[in-house]
Amino acid sequence: VDDGSTDDSVDVARRYQDCLPLEILRLGGRSGVSAARNAGVTRLRTHLVGFLDADDVWYPQHLATTVEAYVRRGGLISPGALIWYPDGSTRSFQRWLGLRAPRDGRQLTALLQQNFVFVGALLPRADFVAVGGFRAFRIGEDWDLWIRLLARGLRVTQLAEPTVLYRRHGANTTSQRAAMLP
């Protein structure tokens, strides 16, 4: 989904259309991450939804690993992630932030206190649609979605193996959190 990007993202995606079943959906403006993700989900013909932001990278085994976990456990699958810094260093996203999903029935309460679900999660499209998808917040739209999914009855399975690189840089939404909160 191209939400008015100013880089070469669309050209990069076009290069993969010959070998991957890609559709490029252009929104024509700056609608925001929630609108872009929701528009992409409406075009899917799949049972499951996985999110990949333009500045992040999936390892080759990401989909196989998350789908396998979904088949075993269902619910919301939160992949392991590495934070990738501009200097090339990495660190575990979950360990660095102390993000642990409780295994018992306290997941919703714990999630209300701290977002332990990585944005690149895998989930059933039907549940995404049932809770109304992403709401148009400037920050925390993913956290809000996870809360509504757990309130609906889904449970989180947190994977330890990193299958995603979360690129950390000055333009990340989370880097601009203080300016966005008001």
PDB file of C-alpha atoms in Angstrom:
ATOM      1  CA  VAL A   1       0.000   0.000   0.000  1.00  0.00           C
ATOM      2  CA  ASP A   2       1.495   3.295  -1.112  1.00  0.00           C
ATOM      3  CA  ASP A   3       0.223   6.111   1.088  1.00  0.00           C
ATOM      4  CA  GLY A   4       1.992   8.915  -0.766  1.00  0.00           C
ATOM      5  CA  SER A   5       5.542   7.741  -0.132  1.00  0.00           C
ATOM      6  CA  THR A   6       8.321  10.009  -1.276  1.00  0.00           C
ATOM      7  CA  ASP A   7      10.989   7.325  -1.602  1.00  0.00           C
ATOM      8  CA  ASP A   8      11.377   4.541  -4.170  1.00  0.00           C
ATOM      9  CA  SER A   9       9.154   2.017  -2.321  1.00  0.00           C
ATOM     10  CA  VAL A  10       6.724   1.627  -5.233  1.00  0.00           C
ATOM     11  CA  ASP A  11       9.569   1.036  -7.709  1.00  0.00           C
ATOM     12  CA  VAL A  12      11.100  -1.562  -5.388  1.00  0.00           C
ATOM     13  CA  ALA A  13       7.741  -3.345  -5.058  1.00  0.00           C
ATOM     14  CA  ARG A  14       7.251  -3.337  -8.847  1.00  0.00           C
ATOM     15  CA  ARG A  15      10.554  -5.195  -9.273  1.00  0.00           C
ATOM     16  CA  TYR A  16       9.086  -8.130  -7.309  1.00  0.00           C
ATOM     17  CA  GLN A  17       5.770  -8.366  -9.186  1.00  0.00           C
ATOM     18  CA  ASP A  18       7.168 -10.913 -11.663  1.00  0.00           C
ATOM     19  CA  CYS A  19       8.091 -13.395  -8.929  1.00  0.00           C
ATOM     20  CA  LEU A  20       5.570 -12.625  -6.151  1.00  0.00           C
ATOM     21  CA  PRO A  21       1.784 -12.212  -6.254  1.00  0.00           C
ATOM     22  CA  LEU A  22       1.901  -8.500  -5.432  1.00  0.00           C
ATOM     23  CA  GLU A  23      -0.693  -5.854  -6.018  1.00  0.00           C
ATOM     24  CA  ILE A  24       0.357  -2.242  -5.525  1.00  0.00           C
ATOM     25  CA  LEU A  25      -2.456  -0.244  -4.018  1.00  0.00           C
ATOM     26  CA  ARG A  26      -1.950   3.527  -4.254  1.00  0.00           C
ATOM     27  CA  LEU A  27      -4.006   5.681  -1.923  1.00  0.00           C
ATOM     28  CA  GLY A  28      -2.891   8.905  -3.554  1.00  0.00           C
ATOM     29  CA  GLY A  29      -2.177  10.909  -0.430  1.00  0.00           C
ATOM     30  CA  ARG A  30      -1.104  10.797   3.172  1.00  0.00           C
ATOM     31  CA  SER A  31      -3.999   8.936   4.765  1.00  0.00           C
ATOM     32  CA  GLY A  32      -1.968   7.574   7.655  1.00  0.00           C
ATOM     33  CA  VAL A  33      -0.800   4.136   8.726  1.00  0.00           C
ATOM     34  CA  SER A  34      -4.232   2.989   9.944  1.00  0.00           C
ATOM     35  CA  ALA A  35      -6.005   3.839   6.686  1.00  0.00           C
ATOM     36  CA  ALA A  36      -3.190   2.309   4.631  1.00  0.00           C
ATOM     37  CA  ARG A  37      -3.196  -0.957   6.570  1.00  0.00           C
ATOM     38  CA  ASN A  38      -7.004  -1.166   6.525  1.00  0.00           C
ATOM     39  CA  ALA A  39      -7.059  -0.554   2.753  1.00  0.00           C
ATOM     40  CA  GLY A  40      -4.521  -3.339   2.249  1.00  0.00           C
ATOM     41  CA  VAL A  41      -6.511  -5.807   4.340  1.00  0.00           C
ATOM     42  CA  THR A  42      -9.697  -5.092   2.352  1.00  0.00           C
ATOM     43  CA  ARG A  43      -7.903  -6.329  -0.796  1.00  0.00           C
ATOM     44  CA  LEU A  44      -6.772  -9.621   0.726  1.00  0.00           C
ATOM     45  CA  ARG A  45      -8.232 -12.967  -0.241  1.00  0.00           C
ATOM     46  CA  THR A  46      -6.406 -14.801   2.538  1.00  0.00           C
ATOM     47  CA  HIS A  47      -7.495 -16.168   5.888  1.00  0.00           C
ATOM     48  CA  LEU A  48      -4.502 -14.636   7.710  1.00  0.00           C
ATOM     49  CA  VAL A  49      -3.086 -11.115   7.819  1.00  0.00           C
ATOM     50  CA  GLY A  50       0.548 -10.196   8.449  1.00  0.00           C
ATOM     51  CA  PHE A  51       1.917  -6.673   8.583  1.00  0.00           C
ATOM     52  CA  LEU A  52       5.235  -5.443   7.196  1.00  0.00           C
ATOM     53  CA  ASP A  53       6.057  -1.747   7.374  1.00  0.00           C
ATOM     54  CA  ALA A  54       8.191  -0.354   4.551  1.00  0.00           C
ATOM     55  CA  ASP A  55      11.184   0.241   6.808  1.00  0.00           C
ATOM     56  CA  ASP A  56      11.228  -3.264   8.318  1.00  0.00           C
ATOM     57  CA  VAL A  57      12.507  -6.573   6.915  1.00  0.00           C
ATOM     58  CA  TRP A  58      11.105 -10.104   7.158  1.00  0.00           C
ATOM     59  CA  TYR A  59      13.624 -12.927   7.323  1.00  0.00           C
ATOM     60  CA  PRO A  60      12.979 -15.642   4.705  1.00  0.00           C
ATOM     61  CA  GLN A  61      11.462 -17.984   7.329  1.00  0.00           C
ATOM     62  CA  HIS A  62       9.121 -15.358   8.846  1.00  0.00           C
ATOM     63  CA  LEU A  63       5.871 -16.428   7.197  1.00  0.00           C
ATOM     64  CA  ALA A  64       6.524 -20.154   7.590  1.00  0.00           C
ATOM     65  CA  THR A  65       7.386 -19.688  11.274  1.00  0.00           C
ATOM     66  CA  THR A  66       4.391 -17.498  12.126  1.00  0.00           C
ATOM     67  CA  VAL A  67       1.913 -19.579  10.103  1.00  0.00           C
ATOM     68  CA  GLU A  68       3.186 -22.774  11.757  1.00  0.00           C
ATOM     69  CA  ALA A  69       2.659 -21.178  15.184  1.00  0.00           C
ATOM     70  CA  TYR A  70      -0.827 -20.080  14.135  1.00  0.00           C
ATOM     71  CA  VAL A  71      -1.730 -23.602  12.982  1.00  0.00           C
ATOM     72  CA  ARG A  72      -0.583 -24.988  16.365  1.00  0.00           C
ATOM     73  CA  ARG A  73      -2.092 -22.324  18.629  1.00  0.00           C
ATOM     74  CA  GLY A  74      -4.352 -19.948  16.692  1.00  0.00           C
ATOM     75  CA  GLY A  75      -4.942 -16.410  17.919  1.00  0.00           C
ATOM     76  CA  LEU A  76      -2.478 -13.584  17.534  1.00  0.00           C
ATOM     77  CA  ILE A  77       1.109 -14.558  16.702  1.00  0.00           C
ATOM     78  CA  SER A  78       3.731 -12.013  17.774  1.00  0.00           C
ATOM     79  CA  PRO A  79       7.063 -12.736  16.071  1.00  0.00           C
ATOM     80  CA  GLY A  80      10.445 -12.311  17.631  1.00  0.00           C
ATOM     81  CA  ALA A  81      12.174  -9.187  16.342  1.00  0.00           C
ATOM     82  CA  LEU A  82      15.580  -7.603  16.324  1.00  0.00           C
ATOM     83  CA  ILE A  83      15.979  -3.850  16.483  1.00  0.00           C
ATOM     84  CA  TRP A  84      18.375  -2.849  13.716  1.00  0.00           C
ATOM     85  CA  TYR A  85      20.196   0.413  14.398  1.00  0.00           C
ATOM     86  CA  PRO A  86      21.749   2.737  11.792  1.00  0.00           C
ATOM     87  CA  ASP A  87      25.250   1.662  12.896  1.00  0.00           C
ATOM     88  CA  GLY A  88      24.401  -1.942  11.923  1.00  0.00           C
ATOM     89  CA  SER A  89      24.087  -3.252  15.476  1.00  0.00           C
ATOM     90  CA  THR A  90      21.061  -5.243  16.617  1.00  0.00           C
ATOM     91  CA  ARG A  91      19.383  -6.162  19.886  1.00  0.00           C
ATOM     92  CA  SER A  92      16.397  -8.291  20.776  1.00  0.00           C
ATOM     93  CA  PHE A  93      13.249  -6.169  20.695  1.00  0.00           C
ATOM     94  CA  GLN A  94      11.388  -8.237  23.280  1.00  0.00           C
ATOM     95  CA  ARG A  95      14.290  -8.780  25.693  1.00  0.00           C
ATOM     96  CA  TRP A  96      15.472  -5.164  25.526  1.00  0.00           C
ATOM     97  CA  LEU A  97      12.016  -3.824  26.331  1.00  0.00           C
ATOM     98  CA  GLY A  98      11.168  -6.651  28.743  1.00  0.00           C
ATOM     99  CA  LEU A  99       8.132  -7.601  26.695  1.00  0.00           C
ATOM    100  CA  ARG A 100       6.697 -10.873  27.950  1.00  0.00           C
ATOM    101  CA  ALA A 101       3.217 -12.194  27.269  1.00  0.00           C
ATOM    102  CA  PRO A 102       1.728 -13.969  30.285  1.00  0.00           C
ATOM    103  CA  ARG A 103       0.800 -17.560  29.481  1.00  0.00           C
ATOM    104  CA  ASP A 104      -2.294 -17.616  31.664  1.00  0.00           C
ATOM    105  CA  GLY A 105      -5.576 -15.703  31.515  1.00  0.00           C
ATOM    106  CA  ARG A 106      -3.969 -12.377  32.441  1.00  0.00           C
ATOM    107  CA  GLN A 107      -2.946 -11.383  28.919  1.00  0.00           C
ATOM    108  CA  LEU A 108      -5.555  -8.659  28.457  1.00  0.00           C
ATOM    109  CA  THR A 109      -4.745  -7.060  31.825  1.00  0.00           C
ATOM    110  CA  ALA A 110      -1.014  -7.200  31.056  1.00  0.00           C
ATOM    111  CA  LEU A 111      -1.564  -5.778  27.565  1.00  0.00           C
ATOM    112  CA  LEU A 112      -3.481  -2.823  29.008  1.00  0.00           C
ATOM    113  CA  GLN A 113      -0.330  -2.021  30.999  1.00  0.00           C
ATOM    114  CA  GLN A 114       2.285  -2.613  28.291  1.00  0.00           C
ATOM    115  CA  ASN A 115       2.209  -3.481  24.604  1.00  0.00           C
ATOM    116  CA  PHE A 116       4.043  -6.803  24.316  1.00  0.00           C
ATOM    117  CA  VAL A 117       2.778  -7.609  20.779  1.00  0.00           C
ATOM    118  CA  PHE A 118       5.145  -6.751  17.931  1.00  0.00           C
ATOM    119  CA  VAL A 119       3.563  -4.736  15.097  1.00  0.00           C
ATOM    120  CA  GLY A 120       4.474  -7.407  12.531  1.00  0.00           C
ATOM    121  CA  ALA A 121       2.012  -9.851  14.085  1.00  0.00           C
ATOM    122  CA  LEU A 122       0.013 -12.496  12.224  1.00  0.00           C
ATOM    123  CA  LEU A 123      -3.723 -12.802  12.895  1.00  0.00           C
ATOM    124  CA  PRO A 124      -6.991 -14.062  11.411  1.00  0.00           C
ATOM    125  CA  ARG A 125      -8.478 -11.590   8.922  1.00  0.00           C
ATOM    126  CA  ALA A 126     -12.013 -12.375  10.184  1.00  0.00           C
ATOM    127  CA  ASP A 127     -11.112 -11.194  13.699  1.00  0.00           C
ATOM    128  CA  PHE A 128      -9.391  -8.083  12.314  1.00  0.00           C
ATOM    129  CA  VAL A 129     -12.563  -7.211  10.395  1.00  0.00           C
ATOM    130  CA  ALA A 130     -14.849  -8.086  13.338  1.00  0.00           C
ATOM    131  CA  VAL A 131     -13.145  -5.552  15.643  1.00  0.00           C
ATOM    132  CA  GLY A 132     -13.123  -2.840  12.975  1.00  0.00           C
ATOM    133  CA  GLY A 133      -9.440  -2.937  11.974  1.00  0.00           C
ATOM    134  CA  PHE A 134      -7.076  -0.144  12.896  1.00  0.00           C
ATOM    135  CA  ARG A 135      -8.536   3.059  14.278  1.00  0.00           C
ATOM    136  CA  ALA A 136      -7.074   6.361  13.124  1.00  0.00           C
ATOM    137  CA  PHE A 137      -4.723   7.212  15.964  1.00  0.00           C
ATOM    138  CA  ARG A 138      -1.456   9.021  15.352  1.00  0.00           C
ATOM    139  CA  ILE A 139       0.356   6.590  17.643  1.00  0.00           C
ATOM    140  CA  GLY A 140      -0.523   3.305  19.304  1.00  0.00           C
ATOM    141  CA  GLU A 141      -2.979   2.145  16.642  1.00  0.00           C
ATOM    142  CA  ASP A 142      -1.484  -1.344  16.782  1.00  0.00           C
ATOM    143  CA  TRP A 143      -1.721  -1.510  20.584  1.00  0.00           C
ATOM    144  CA  ASP A 144      -5.373  -0.467  20.396  1.00  0.00           C
ATOM    145  CA  LEU A 145      -6.043  -3.240  17.858  1.00  0.00           C
ATOM    146  CA  TRP A 146      -4.323  -5.893  19.998  1.00  0.00           C
ATOM    147  CA  ILE A 147      -6.403  -4.856  23.027  1.00  0.00           C
ATOM    148  CA  ARG A 148      -9.650  -5.180  21.066  1.00  0.00           C
ATOM    149  CA  LEU A 149      -8.563  -8.569  19.681  1.00  0.00           C
ATOM    150  CA  LEU A 150      -7.758  -9.912  23.161  1.00  0.00           C
ATOM    151  CA  ALA A 151     -11.049  -8.526  24.487  1.00  0.00           C
ATOM    152  CA  ARG A 152     -12.680 -10.536  21.679  1.00  0.00           C
ATOM    153  CA  GLY A 153     -11.053 -13.692  23.062  1.00  0.00           C
ATOM    154  CA  LEU A 154      -7.854 -14.111  21.051  1.00  0.00           C
ATOM    155  CA  ARG A 155      -4.683 -15.065  22.898  1.00  0.00           C
ATOM    156  CA  VAL A 156      -1.128 -14.039  22.072  1.00  0.00           C
ATOM    157  CA  THR A 157       1.601 -16.499  21.252  1.00  0.00           C
ATOM    158  CA  GLN A 158       4.948 -14.766  21.491  1.00  0.00           C
ATOM    159  CA  LEU A 159       7.717 -16.315  19.417  1.00  0.00           C
ATOM    160  CA  ALA A 160      11.284 -16.180  20.696  1.00  0.00           C
ATOM    161  CA  GLU A 161      13.085 -16.717  17.383  1.00  0.00           C
ATOM    162  CA  PRO A 162      13.686 -13.394  15.607  1.00  0.00           C
ATOM    163  CA  THR A 163      12.098 -13.400  12.149  1.00  0.00           C
ATOM    164  CA  VAL A 164      11.813  -9.619  11.681  1.00  0.00           C
ATOM    165  CA  LEU A 165      14.271  -6.737  11.606  1.00  0.00           C
ATOM    166  CA  TYR A 166      12.700  -3.587  13.025  1.00  0.00           C
ATOM    167  CA  ARG A 167      14.748  -0.730  11.624  1.00  0.00           C
ATOM    168  CA  ARG A 168      15.256   2.007  14.175  1.00  0.00           C
ATOM    169  CA  HIS A 169      15.927   5.499  12.801  1.00  0.00           C
ATOM    170  CA  GLY A 170      14.940   9.111  13.401  1.00  0.00           C
ATOM    171  CA  ALA A 171      11.896   8.916  11.116  1.00  0.00           C
ATOM    172  CA  ASN A 172      10.240   6.010  13.008  1.00  0.00           C
ATOM    173  CA  THR A 173       6.861   6.896  14.405  1.00  0.00           C
ATOM    174  CA  THR A 174       7.988   5.586  17.781  1.00  0.00           C
ATOM    175  CA  SER A 175      11.012   7.894  17.630  1.00  0.00           C
ATOM    176  CA  GLN A 176       8.597  10.814  17.381  1.00  0.00           C
ATOM    177  CA  ARG A 177       6.351   9.620  20.231  1.00  0.00           C
ATOM    178  CA  ALA A 178       6.746  12.687  22.477  1.00  0.00           C
ATOM    179  CA  ALA A 179       5.691  15.028  19.673  1.00  0.00           C
ATOM    180  CA  MET A 180       2.723  12.836  18.725  1.00  0.00           C
ATOM    181  CA  LEU A 181       1.181  12.202  22.148  1.00  0.00           C
ATOM    182  CA  PRO A 182      -0.570  15.583  22.494  1.00  0.00           C
TER     183      PRO A 182
END
